[in-house]
Short mmCIF file of C-alpha atoms in Angstrom, two decimals:
data_model
loop_
_atom_site.label_atom_id
_atom_site.label_comp_id
_atom_site.label_asym_id
_atom_site.label_seq_id
_atom_site.Cartn_x
_atom_site.Cartn_y
_atom_site.Cartn_z
CA MET N 1 43.95 -20.84 -105.43
CA THR N 2 43.92 -18.92 -108.70
CA TRP N 3 43.88 -20.45 -112.17
CA ALA N 4 47.54 -19.50 -112.69
CA GLU N 5 48.50 -21.17 -109.41
CA ALA N 6 46.53 -24.27 -110.40
CA GLN N 7 48.41 -24.44 -113.70
CA ASP N 8 51.76 -24.12 -111.92
CA LEU N 9 50.80 -26.87 -109.48
CA ALA N 10 49.59 -29.10 -112.32
CA ALA N 11 52.89 -28.67 -114.16
CA GLY N 12 54.83 -29.47 -110.99
CA LEU N 13 52.76 -32.58 -110.31
CA MET N 14 53.20 -33.81 -113.86
CA ARG N 15 56.97 -33.32 -113.65
CA ALA N 16 57.09 -35.22 -110.37
CA ALA N 17 54.92 -38.02 -111.78
CA THR N 18 56.96 -38.36 -114.98
CA GLY N 19 60.32 -38.15 -113.19
CA GLY N 20 59.48 -40.51 -110.34
CA GLU N 21 62.08 -39.03 -107.93
CA PRO N 22 61.15 -39.82 -104.29
CA ASP N 23 61.82 -36.30 -102.97
CA ALA N 24 59.75 -34.66 -105.69
CA LEU N 25 56.90 -37.11 -105.15
CA ALA N 26 56.91 -36.51 -101.39
CA ASP N 27 56.83 -32.73 -101.89
CA ALA N 28 53.97 -33.09 -104.38
CA GLU N 29 51.95 -35.20 -101.97
CA GLN N 30 52.37 -32.58 -99.25
CA ARG N 31 51.05 -29.92 -101.61
CA LEU N 32 48.04 -32.05 -102.46
CA GLU N 33 47.31 -32.72 -98.78
CA VAL N 34 46.43 -29.08 -98.04
CA LEU N 35 44.18 -28.36 -101.02
CA ASP N 36 40.54 -27.54 -100.42
CA GLY N 37 37.64 -28.69 -102.60
CA ARG N 38 37.65 -25.70 -104.95
CA SER N 39 41.40 -26.07 -105.52
CA TRP N 40 40.92 -29.73 -106.45
CA LEU N 41 38.37 -28.72 -109.08
CA LEU N 42 40.78 -26.15 -110.52
CA LEU N 43 43.60 -28.69 -110.51
CA ASP N 44 41.39 -31.19 -112.32
CA ASP N 45 40.90 -28.70 -115.17
CA ALA N 46 44.50 -27.47 -115.12
CA VAL N 47 46.09 -30.90 -115.55
CA ARG N 48 44.31 -31.35 -118.87
CA SER N 49 45.63 -28.00 -120.11
CA THR N 50 49.33 -28.60 -119.38
CA ALA N 51 51.89 -29.64 -121.93
CA TYR N 52 52.31 -32.91 -119.96
CA ALA N 53 48.66 -33.91 -120.31
CA SER N 54 49.54 -36.91 -122.51
CA ALA N 55 53.12 -37.56 -121.41
CA PRO N 56 53.99 -41.08 -120.14
CA LEU N 57 54.12 -41.37 -116.36
CA SER N 58 56.46 -43.38 -114.18
CA PRO N 59 55.16 -46.70 -112.80
CA PRO N 60 52.32 -46.00 -110.31
CA THR N 61 54.22 -46.81 -107.15
CA ALA N 62 53.36 -43.50 -105.44
CA CYS N 63 50.03 -41.97 -104.53
CA VAL N 64 50.87 -38.82 -106.50
CA THR N 65 51.31 -40.78 -109.72
CA GLU N 66 47.92 -42.42 -109.29
CA VAL N 67 46.28 -39.08 -108.43
CA VAL N 68 47.77 -37.43 -111.51
CA SER N 69 46.62 -40.37 -113.64
CA SER N 70 43.09 -39.91 -112.29
CA LEU N 71 43.10 -36.34 -113.63
CA ARG N 72 44.20 -37.08 -117.20
CA ARG N 73 42.23 -36.70 -120.42
CA ASP N 74 41.75 -40.36 -121.29
CA GLY N 75 38.71 -41.80 -119.49
CA ARG N 76 40.18 -45.31 -119.50
CA VAL N 77 43.31 -43.98 -117.76
CA ARG N 78 41.17 -42.22 -115.16
CA GLN N 79 39.15 -45.39 -114.58
CA GLN N 80 42.26 -47.50 -114.07
CA ALA N 81 43.80 -44.88 -111.73
CA THR N 82 40.57 -44.75 -109.72
CA ARG N 83 40.71 -48.52 -109.30
CA MET N 84 44.30 -48.27 -108.01
CA LEU N 85 43.44 -45.41 -105.62
CA ALA N 86 40.87 -47.68 -103.99
CA ARG N 87 43.76 -49.55 -102.35
CA ARG N 88 45.10 -46.42 -100.66
CA ASP N 89 44.02 -44.66 -97.48
CA GLY N 90 44.57 -41.06 -96.48
CA ARG N 91 42.99 -37.69 -97.26
CA THR N 92 44.69 -37.22 -100.65
CA ALA N 93 43.47 -40.52 -102.10
CA THR N 94 39.98 -40.05 -100.65
CA THR N 95 39.68 -36.53 -102.06
CA ALA N 96 40.86 -37.66 -105.49
CA LEU N 97 38.21 -40.41 -105.47
CA ALA N 98 35.52 -37.91 -104.44
CA LEU N 99 36.50 -35.74 -107.38
CA ARG N 100 35.86 -38.61 -109.75
CA LEU N 101 32.27 -38.83 -108.52
CA LEU N 102 31.74 -35.73 -110.67
CA ASP N 103 33.38 -37.26 -113.76
CA HIS N 104 31.49 -37.09 -117.06
CA VAL N 105 32.28 -40.74 -117.85
CA PRO N 106 29.78 -43.14 -116.19
CA GLN N 107 32.36 -45.95 -115.83
CA VAL N 108 34.70 -43.63 -113.91
CA ARG N 109 31.91 -42.49 -111.59
CA GLU N 110 30.92 -46.08 -110.90
CA GLU N 111 34.53 -47.03 -110.17
CA ALA N 112 34.78 -44.12 -107.73
CA ARG N 113 31.64 -45.26 -105.90
CA ARG N 114 32.98 -48.79 -105.53
CA ALA N 115 36.28 -47.41 -104.22
CA LEU N 116 34.66 -45.03 -101.71
CA LEU N 117 31.93 -47.36 -100.47
CA PRO N 118 34.06 -49.17 -97.83
CA LYS N 119 35.92 -45.97 -96.87
CA LEU N 120 33.16 -43.45 -96.10
CA GLY N 121 32.77 -42.52 -92.46
CA ALA N 122 32.97 -39.70 -89.96
CA HIS N 123 36.78 -39.48 -90.36
CA ASN N 124 36.70 -38.55 -94.08
CA ALA N 125 33.20 -37.13 -94.62
CA GLU N 126 34.60 -33.59 -94.51
CA ALA N 127 37.11 -34.23 -97.33
CA VAL N 128 34.50 -35.85 -99.58
CA LEU N 129 31.80 -33.25 -98.98
CA ASP N 130 34.26 -30.39 -99.45
CA VAL N 131 34.87 -31.45 -103.07
CA LEU N 132 31.24 -32.20 -103.88
CA LEU N 133 29.94 -28.98 -102.35
CA ALA N 134 32.55 -26.94 -104.21
CA GLY N 135 31.34 -28.54 -107.45
CA ARG N 136 27.63 -28.57 -106.63
CA GLU N 137 26.80 -26.75 -109.88
CA ARG N 138 28.21 -29.57 -112.00
CA ARG N 139 25.89 -31.93 -113.78
CA HIS N 140 26.46 -35.06 -111.67
CA ALA N 141 26.89 -33.30 -108.31
CA PRO N 142 23.29 -33.78 -107.01
CA ALA N 143 23.43 -37.53 -107.59
CA ALA N 144 26.89 -37.76 -106.01
CA LEU N 145 25.82 -35.74 -102.96
CA GLY N 146 22.71 -37.88 -102.53
CA TRP N 147 24.70 -41.11 -102.72
CA VAL N 148 27.33 -39.89 -100.24
CA LEU N 149 24.70 -38.67 -97.79
CA ASP N 150 22.73 -41.92 -97.95
CA THR N 151 25.93 -43.92 -97.40
CA LEU N 152 26.97 -41.81 -94.42
CA LEU N 153 23.53 -42.00 -92.82
CA ASP N 154 23.59 -45.78 -93.12
CA ARG N 155 26.69 -45.80 -90.90
CA LEU N 156 26.19 -42.72 -88.70
CA SER N 157 23.26 -41.19 -86.93
CA PRO N 158 22.27 -37.73 -88.21
CA VAL N 159 23.33 -36.21 -84.88
CA ALA N 160 26.77 -37.82 -85.08
CA LEU N 161 27.23 -36.67 -88.68
CA VAL N 162 26.30 -33.08 -87.90
CA SER N 163 28.44 -33.02 -84.75
CA SER N 164 31.47 -34.25 -86.70
CA LEU N 165 31.08 -31.58 -89.40
CA LEU N 166 30.17 -28.48 -87.36
CA PRO N 167 33.82 -27.85 -86.30
CA SER N 168 35.04 -28.19 -89.91
CA GLY N 169 37.53 -25.65 -91.10
CA GLN N 170 36.01 -25.69 -94.59
CA ARG N 171 33.36 -23.01 -94.90
CA HIS N 172 31.11 -24.85 -97.38
CA VAL N 173 31.10 -27.98 -95.27
CA ARG N 174 30.30 -26.10 -92.08
CA ARG N 175 27.47 -24.20 -93.75
CA TRP N 176 26.04 -27.43 -95.14
CA ALA N 177 26.22 -29.07 -91.71
CA PHE N 178 24.33 -26.20 -90.06
CA ALA N 179 21.68 -26.20 -92.80
CA PHE N 180 21.29 -29.99 -92.66
CA GLY N 181 21.04 -29.94 -88.87
CA HIS N 182 18.46 -27.17 -88.93
CA GLU N 183 16.29 -28.95 -91.51
CA ARG N 184 16.17 -32.04 -89.29
CA GLY N 185 15.81 -30.16 -86.01
CA LEU N 186 19.12 -31.44 -84.66
CA LEU N 187 20.68 -28.17 -83.52
CA THR N 188 20.34 -27.19 -79.88
CA SER N 189 20.01 -23.63 -78.66
CA GLU N 190 23.49 -23.92 -77.10
CA GLN N 191 25.03 -24.88 -80.45
CA LEU N 192 23.27 -22.04 -82.21
CA LEU N 193 24.23 -19.51 -79.56
CA THR N 194 27.88 -20.63 -79.69
CA ALA N 195 27.86 -20.29 -83.49
CA VAL N 196 26.34 -16.81 -83.30
CA ARG N 197 28.98 -15.61 -80.86
CA ARG N 198 32.11 -17.38 -82.10
CA ASP N 199 31.85 -18.68 -85.67
CA PRO N 200 34.20 -16.85 -88.08
CA ASP N 201 31.70 -17.06 -90.95
CA GLN N 202 29.31 -14.11 -91.11
CA TRP N 203 26.68 -16.18 -92.93
CA VAL N 204 26.69 -18.78 -90.16
CA ARG N 205 26.42 -16.14 -87.45
CA ALA N 206 23.55 -14.33 -89.12
CA THR N 207 21.64 -17.46 -90.11
CA CYS N 208 21.99 -19.11 -86.73
CA ALA N 209 20.69 -15.94 -85.09
CA GLU N 210 17.50 -16.26 -87.14
CA TRP N 211 17.19 -19.96 -86.33
CA LEU N 212 17.76 -19.32 -82.65
CA VAL N 213 14.43 -17.49 -82.50
CA GLU N 214 12.64 -20.75 -83.38
CA VAL N 215 14.12 -22.80 -80.52
CA THR N 216 14.57 -20.23 -77.74
CA GLU N 217 12.22 -18.14 -75.65
CA PRO N 218 12.44 -14.39 -76.45
CA ALA N 219 14.06 -13.67 -73.09
CA GLY N 220 16.76 -16.20 -73.92
CA LEU N 221 17.92 -14.05 -76.82
CA ARG N 222 19.36 -11.46 -74.48
CA PRO N 223 22.98 -12.72 -74.87
CA LEU N 224 22.74 -11.77 -78.55
CA LEU N 225 22.74 -8.09 -77.60
CA THR N 226 26.53 -8.30 -77.37
CA ALA N 227 27.05 -10.70 -80.30
CA LYS N 228 29.59 -9.93 -83.00
CA SER N 229 27.05 -10.28 -85.80
CA VAL N 230 24.99 -7.21 -86.66
CA VAL N 231 22.08 -9.45 -87.65
CA ALA N 232 22.24 -11.16 -84.26
CA ARG N 233 22.08 -7.86 -82.40
CA LEU N 234 19.16 -6.77 -84.56
CA VAL N 235 17.35 -10.03 -83.86
CA ALA N 236 17.80 -9.49 -80.13
CA LEU N 237 16.64 -5.86 -80.33
CA THR N 238 13.48 -6.78 -82.19
CA ARG N 239 12.60 -9.99 -80.31
CA VAL N 240 13.64 -9.49 -76.68
CA PRO N 241 10.55 -8.30 -74.73
CA ASP N 242 10.57 -4.97 -72.90
CA GLU N 243 10.59 -6.57 -69.47
CA ALA N 244 13.81 -8.44 -70.32
CA LEU N 245 15.60 -5.40 -71.79
CA ASP N 246 17.17 -2.91 -69.37
CA ASP N 247 17.45 0.79 -70.14
CA ASP N 248 21.22 0.59 -69.74
CA ASP N 249 21.48 -2.10 -72.40
CA LEU N 250 19.24 -0.13 -74.72
CA VAL N 251 21.11 3.15 -74.51
CA GLN N 252 24.44 1.39 -74.96
CA LEU N 253 23.14 0.00 -78.25
CA MET N 254 22.28 3.55 -79.31
CA ALA N 255 26.06 3.97 -79.63
CA ASP N 256 26.56 0.73 -81.55
CA ARG N 257 28.99 0.60 -84.45
CA SER N 258 26.18 -0.42 -86.83
CA PRO N 259 23.80 2.32 -88.07
CA ALA N 260 20.98 -0.23 -88.32
CA VAL N 261 21.40 -1.25 -84.69
CA ARG N 262 21.53 2.39 -83.58
CA GLU N 263 18.33 3.19 -85.43
CA GLN N 264 16.48 0.21 -83.95
CA ALA N 265 17.73 1.07 -80.47
CA ARG N 266 16.55 4.69 -80.82
CA TRP N 267 13.12 3.46 -81.91
CA ARG N 268 12.75 1.35 -78.78
CA ALA N 269 14.19 4.16 -76.65
CA ARG N 270 11.54 6.61 -77.91
CA ARG N 271 8.84 4.16 -76.85
CA ARG N 272 10.25 4.34 -73.32
CA GLY N 273 10.45 8.14 -73.33
CA ILE N 274 14.25 8.30 -73.60
CA ASP N 275 15.53 11.44 -75.36
CA ALA N 276 18.13 10.05 -77.76
CA ALA N 277 19.52 13.44 -78.77
CA GLN N 278 20.06 14.50 -75.17
CA TRP N 279 21.75 11.19 -74.36
CA TYR N 280 24.08 11.63 -77.35
CA ARG N 281 24.99 15.14 -76.17
CA SER N 282 25.81 13.86 -72.69
CA ARG N 283 28.07 11.10 -74.03
CA ILE N 284 29.88 13.47 -76.40
CA GLY N 285 30.70 15.70 -73.46
CA MET N 286 32.44 12.89 -71.56
CA PRO N 287 36.23 13.32 -71.96
CA THR N 288 36.91 9.62 -71.36
CA ALA N 289 34.57 8.30 -74.06
CA PRO N 290 36.36 5.93 -76.50
CA ALA N 291 36.78 7.04 -80.09
CA HIS N 292 34.33 4.51 -81.52
CA VAL N 293 31.67 5.62 -79.02
CA LEU N 294 32.25 9.29 -79.88
CA ALA N 295 31.95 8.53 -83.58
CA ALA N 296 28.73 6.56 -83.09
CA CYS N 297 27.23 9.31 -80.94
CA LEU N 298 28.13 11.97 -83.48
CA HIS N 299 26.53 9.89 -86.23
CA GLY N 300 23.42 9.48 -84.10
CA LEU N 301 23.27 13.17 -83.20
CA ALA N 302 23.55 14.07 -86.88
CA GLU N 303 20.34 12.10 -87.45
CA VAL N 304 18.27 13.22 -84.44
CA GLY N 305 19.91 16.50 -83.34
CA GLY N 306 19.24 20.10 -84.29
CA ASP N 307 20.88 23.29 -85.53
CA GLY N 308 22.10 24.04 -82.03
CA ASP N 309 24.44 21.05 -82.18
CA LEU N 310 26.61 22.56 -84.92
CA ALA N 311 29.18 23.81 -82.39
CA ALA N 312 29.60 20.26 -81.06
CA PHE N 313 30.34 18.92 -84.52
CA THR N 314 32.74 21.74 -85.29
CA ALA N 315 34.69 21.03 -82.10
CA PHE N 316 35.47 17.49 -83.28
CA LEU N 317 36.63 18.36 -86.81
CA HIS N 318 40.26 18.13 -85.65
CA HIS N 319 39.99 15.18 -83.28
CA ARG N 320 42.88 12.71 -83.33
CA SER N 321 40.60 9.85 -84.39
CA VAL N 322 39.82 9.49 -88.10
CA ARG N 323 36.37 8.03 -87.50
CA VAL N 324 35.47 10.87 -85.14
CA ARG N 325 36.52 13.50 -87.67
CA ALA N 326 34.51 11.74 -90.38
CA ALA N 327 31.40 11.71 -88.17
CA ALA N 328 31.89 15.40 -87.35
CA VAL N 329 32.08 16.21 -91.06
CA ILE N 330 28.70 14.56 -91.61
CA GLY N 331 27.18 16.64 -88.80
CA VAL N 332 28.59 19.89 -90.19
CA GLY N 333 27.26 19.06 -93.64
CA THR N 334 23.84 18.36 -92.13
CA TYR N 335 23.32 21.44 -89.94
CA ALA N 336 25.62 24.22 -91.22
CA ALA N 337 24.45 26.86 -93.67
CA ARG N 338 25.92 26.56 -97.15
CA GLY N 339 28.56 29.29 -96.83
CA GLU N 340 29.68 28.14 -93.39
CA ALA N 341 29.72 24.50 -94.45
CA LEU N 342 31.92 25.27 -97.46
CA ALA N 343 34.36 27.23 -95.30
CA LEU N 344 34.58 24.45 -92.71
CA LEU N 345 34.63 21.45 -95.01
CA GLU N 346 36.81 22.56 -97.92
CA PRO N 347 40.07 22.10 -95.91
CA MET N 348 38.89 18.63 -94.83
CA LEU N 349 39.37 17.37 -98.39
CA LEU N 350 43.10 17.44 -97.58
CA ASP N 351 42.72 15.45 -94.35
CA PRO N 352 45.35 12.71 -93.89
CA GLY N 353 42.58 10.15 -93.30
CA PRO N 354 40.96 8.71 -96.46
CA ARG N 355 37.70 8.14 -94.55
CA VAL N 356 37.50 11.83 -93.70
CA SER N 357 38.11 12.93 -97.30
CA LEU N 358 35.39 10.58 -98.53
CA ALA N 359 32.91 11.83 -95.91
CA THR N 360 33.76 15.42 -96.87
CA ALA N 361 33.09 14.72 -100.53
CA SER N 362 29.71 13.18 -99.66
CA ALA N 363 28.84 16.27 -97.59
CA LEU N 364 29.96 18.77 -100.26
CA VAL N 365 28.13 17.25 -103.24
CA PRO N 366 24.63 18.43 -102.17
CA LEU N 367 25.94 21.96 -101.50
CA GLY N 368 26.56 22.83 -105.16
CA THR N 369 30.25 23.65 -104.99
CA SER N 370 32.34 25.39 -107.64
CA GLN N 371 35.48 24.29 -109.44
CA ALA N 372 37.62 26.42 -107.11
CA THR N 373 36.51 24.32 -104.11
CA THR N 374 38.47 21.29 -105.23
CA ASP N 375 41.53 22.87 -106.86
CA ALA N 376 43.71 22.32 -103.78
CA ALA N 377 42.55 18.70 -103.46
CA TRP N 378 43.34 17.98 -107.13
CA ALA N 379 46.87 19.32 -106.54
CA SER N 380 47.39 17.18 -103.40
CA ASP N 381 49.94 14.38 -103.22
CA GLN N 382 47.36 12.25 -101.40
CA PRO N 383 45.48 9.97 -103.83
CA TRP N 384 42.43 9.87 -101.56
CA SER N 385 42.19 13.68 -101.64
CA ARG N 386 42.19 13.62 -105.44
CA ARG N 387 39.56 10.87 -105.39
CA ALA N 388 37.45 13.06 -103.09
CA ALA N 389 37.86 16.00 -105.48
CA TRP N 390 36.74 13.77 -108.33
CA ARG N 391 33.60 12.80 -106.41
CA VAL N 392 32.75 16.45 -105.66
CA ASP N 393 33.31 17.69 -109.23
CA ARG N 394 31.55 14.71 -110.74
CA GLY N 395 28.57 15.26 -108.43
CA ARG N 396 27.73 18.53 -110.21
CA GLY N 397 26.75 16.53 -113.29
CA SER N 398 26.54 17.72 -116.89
CA TRP N 399 29.88 18.74 -118.44
CA ASP N 400 31.50 18.96 -114.98
CA ARG N 401 31.06 15.21 -114.73
CA VAL N 402 32.80 14.69 -118.08
CA GLU N 403 35.67 16.99 -117.13
CA ALA N 404 36.11 15.28 -113.74
CA ASP N 405 36.23 11.85 -115.38
CA LEU N 406 38.76 13.05 -117.98
CA ARG N 407 40.90 14.56 -115.24
CA ALA N 408 40.72 11.37 -113.20
CA ALA N 409 41.54 9.17 -116.20
CA ALA N 410 44.88 10.97 -116.56
CA ASP N 411 45.78 10.68 -112.85
CA ASP N 412 48.84 8.80 -111.61
CA ASP N 413 46.76 6.84 -109.11
CA PRO N 414 45.69 3.58 -110.84
CA ARG N 415 42.48 3.37 -108.84
CA LEU N 416 41.43 6.92 -109.69
CA ALA N 417 42.44 6.46 -113.33
CA SER N 418 40.28 3.35 -113.62
CA LEU N 419 37.34 5.20 -112.05
CA GLY N 420 37.73 7.96 -114.61
CA LEU N 421 37.89 5.57 -117.56
CA VAL N 422 34.80 3.71 -116.37
CA GLY N 423 33.02 7.03 -115.88
CA ILE N 424 33.78 8.14 -119.44
CA ARG N 425 32.55 4.85 -120.90
CA ASN N 426 29.39 5.04 -118.80
CA TRP N 427 28.74 8.63 -119.93
CA LEU N 428 29.16 7.69 -123.59
CA THR N 429 26.71 4.82 -123.12
CA THR N 430 23.99 6.44 -121.02
CA LYS N 431 24.29 10.25 -120.85
CA SER N 432 26.13 11.63 -123.88
CA ALA N 433 22.98 12.01 -125.97
CA THR N 434 21.15 13.98 -123.24
CA THR N 435 23.90 16.39 -122.09
CA TRP N 436 22.64 19.63 -123.64
CA ALA N 437 24.00 22.31 -121.27
CA ASN N 438 26.01 25.16 -122.78
CA LEU N 439 29.74 24.53 -122.71
CA SER N 440 31.86 27.58 -121.94
CA ASP N 441 34.96 28.27 -124.00
CA THR N 442 37.21 27.78 -120.96
CA GLN N 443 35.72 24.42 -120.07
CA ARG N 444 35.69 23.40 -123.73
CA ARG N 445 39.46 23.94 -123.88
CA ARG N 446 40.01 21.94 -120.71
CA ILE N 447 37.88 19.07 -121.99
CA GLN N 448 39.61 19.20 -125.37
CA LYS N 449 42.96 18.86 -123.63
CA GLY N 450 41.66 15.91 -121.59
CA VAL N 451 40.36 14.17 -124.71
CA ALA N 452 43.66 14.65 -126.50
CA THR N 453 45.88 13.46 -123.64
CA GLY N 454 43.71 10.74 -122.11
CA ALA N 455 44.58 7.04 -122.38
CA PHE N 456 41.72 6.26 -124.78
CA ASP N 457 41.61 4.21 -127.91
CA ASP N 458 41.07 6.06 -131.19
CA THR N 459 37.38 5.14 -131.41
CA THR N 460 36.62 6.43 -127.90
CA ARG N 461 38.59 9.62 -128.51
CA ARG N 462 36.72 10.36 -131.74
CA THR N 463 33.36 9.58 -130.12
CA LEU N 464 34.17 11.93 -127.25
CA ALA N 465 35.18 14.67 -129.65
CA PHE N 466 31.93 14.26 -131.56
CA HIS N 467 29.66 14.45 -128.50
CA VAL N 468 31.54 17.34 -126.91
CA GLY N 469 31.56 19.22 -130.23
CA ILE N 470 35.30 19.87 -130.43
CA ASP N 471 37.75 19.46 -133.26
CA ARG N 472 38.43 15.81 -133.76
CA PRO N 473 41.97 14.50 -133.27
CA PRO N 474 44.19 14.26 -136.35
CA PRO N 475 43.15 11.33 -138.54
CA PRO N 476 45.58 8.50 -139.21
CA ALA N 477 47.64 8.49 -142.37
CA PRO N 478 45.49 7.77 -145.47
CA VAL N 479 45.42 4.17 -146.58
CA ARG N 480 46.58 3.73 -150.17
CA ARG N 481 44.83 1.35 -152.49
CA ASN N 482 48.06 0.96 -154.46
CA ASP N 483 51.46 2.56 -154.65
CA SER N 484 50.24 5.71 -156.39
CA ALA N 485 46.54 6.28 -155.61
CA PRO N 486 45.71 7.58 -152.08
CA VAL N 487 42.21 7.42 -150.62
CA GLU N 488 40.25 10.44 -151.76
CA GLU N 489 39.64 12.97 -148.96
CA PRO N 490 36.34 14.92 -148.72
CA SER N 491 36.29 18.28 -150.43
CA PRO N 492 36.51 21.46 -148.27
CA PRO N 493 32.72 22.17 -148.57
CA ALA N 494 31.98 18.58 -147.53
CA ARG N 495 34.29 18.89 -144.55
CA ARG N 496 32.51 22.10 -143.49
CA TRP N 497 29.11 20.38 -143.64
CA LEU N 498 30.38 17.44 -141.61
CA ARG N 499 31.77 19.83 -139.00
CA LEU N 500 28.43 21.67 -138.78
CA ILE N 501 26.56 18.39 -138.31
CA ARG N 502 28.87 17.37 -135.43
CA ARG N 503 28.55 20.68 -133.63
CA ARG N 504 25.60 21.33 -131.35
CA ALA N 505 23.57 24.46 -130.95
#
């Protein structure tokens, strides 16, 4: 939920609470039922900022009215609403009470503890912890979390608490449950292995893979070789002993989607005497190889191959798969001579795949290209081709960087325009005082046009004109001190001296 959405919800809840219509109250309660902990914190702040923050509410006959009252500015109103919520069951009332554990008024916090004390259990621990974990940076959150945890452990065993929270759909709660279970040694290898292979949260997958090493024999890590998490596959590659790792498994990981996994697999393959480059060449030559395998093999061959592999990369420059073409571009940029690389890669800036254009730009930057290399890409209707041209021109540095940023700042593509504006501001801050290269008359005119037409404020435009050494834009109309006396302009000799000071040798 965004802040604007929280404000809209707060206004709707206040209207329902002040109107007291049954249908509106029922709809409001349904909207509250699905909020997560972070959304409750936003709603708590948003209610106080609405125009209804002090409006009289209808009699508290509905849960929504009591919830809204518990979010209001007056601490006495919040305390009374918290006392009334203690009589209600359900997720909405429990979550609202948990929110008040973070209140800045001690009487409200104490009322919330008394209300939650008989309610806390395995059935609502997730709702309470979701709010407290979302607000863990608040002043009273550590004390609230400690009290809730002590209360839960008085009624549940640590194993039962962790088991009830591990399937939670709330990410913060699930992470906390895994961390709490690991600290107390409650997680089994089966639970960790299941989390590594199936949990939707990348942090949980990666962290559980590290923890699995502590409770499992190295040979038991072999199932992680096919895990979804890159960290899990790396853990398996580094910890599984040689006798438990087959050559077939190892070479398959040399074509992994992750560069880190491929590099680790090649390192272990070299220890066994496996020629990684030759294996990559054999897989590339297989007509039935999937696109992701071809791309991975081309990436690997670009790192461990030789000049004789250039023909293989060139053959895949027009493959139907975008990722394969991008990998072939990297290989051509690595092994082709400069003239041949420019001839092969320049048309790839116009590729219909954004990934290919980006890879081409990365390959062209070290080659020292000229302005003519990117002219066709700048004229393309494809925004990603123009972004690639910007990267290539900007990579030459000096005044070419300034010109590329000015050209990008005037582009129709919002993303490219923002990149250009940020580039100009960064240059003015960090590089403008150290850009001393000679500026040709042709490039000076192009930069002058970019400064004049760019979407800059007057201060930025004048600063650019000063550092580039071009005529400054026309000044604004003189400000008059009174109806008859304009501000005195510098004399012609003074203007000439100022112009000489701004220009650079």
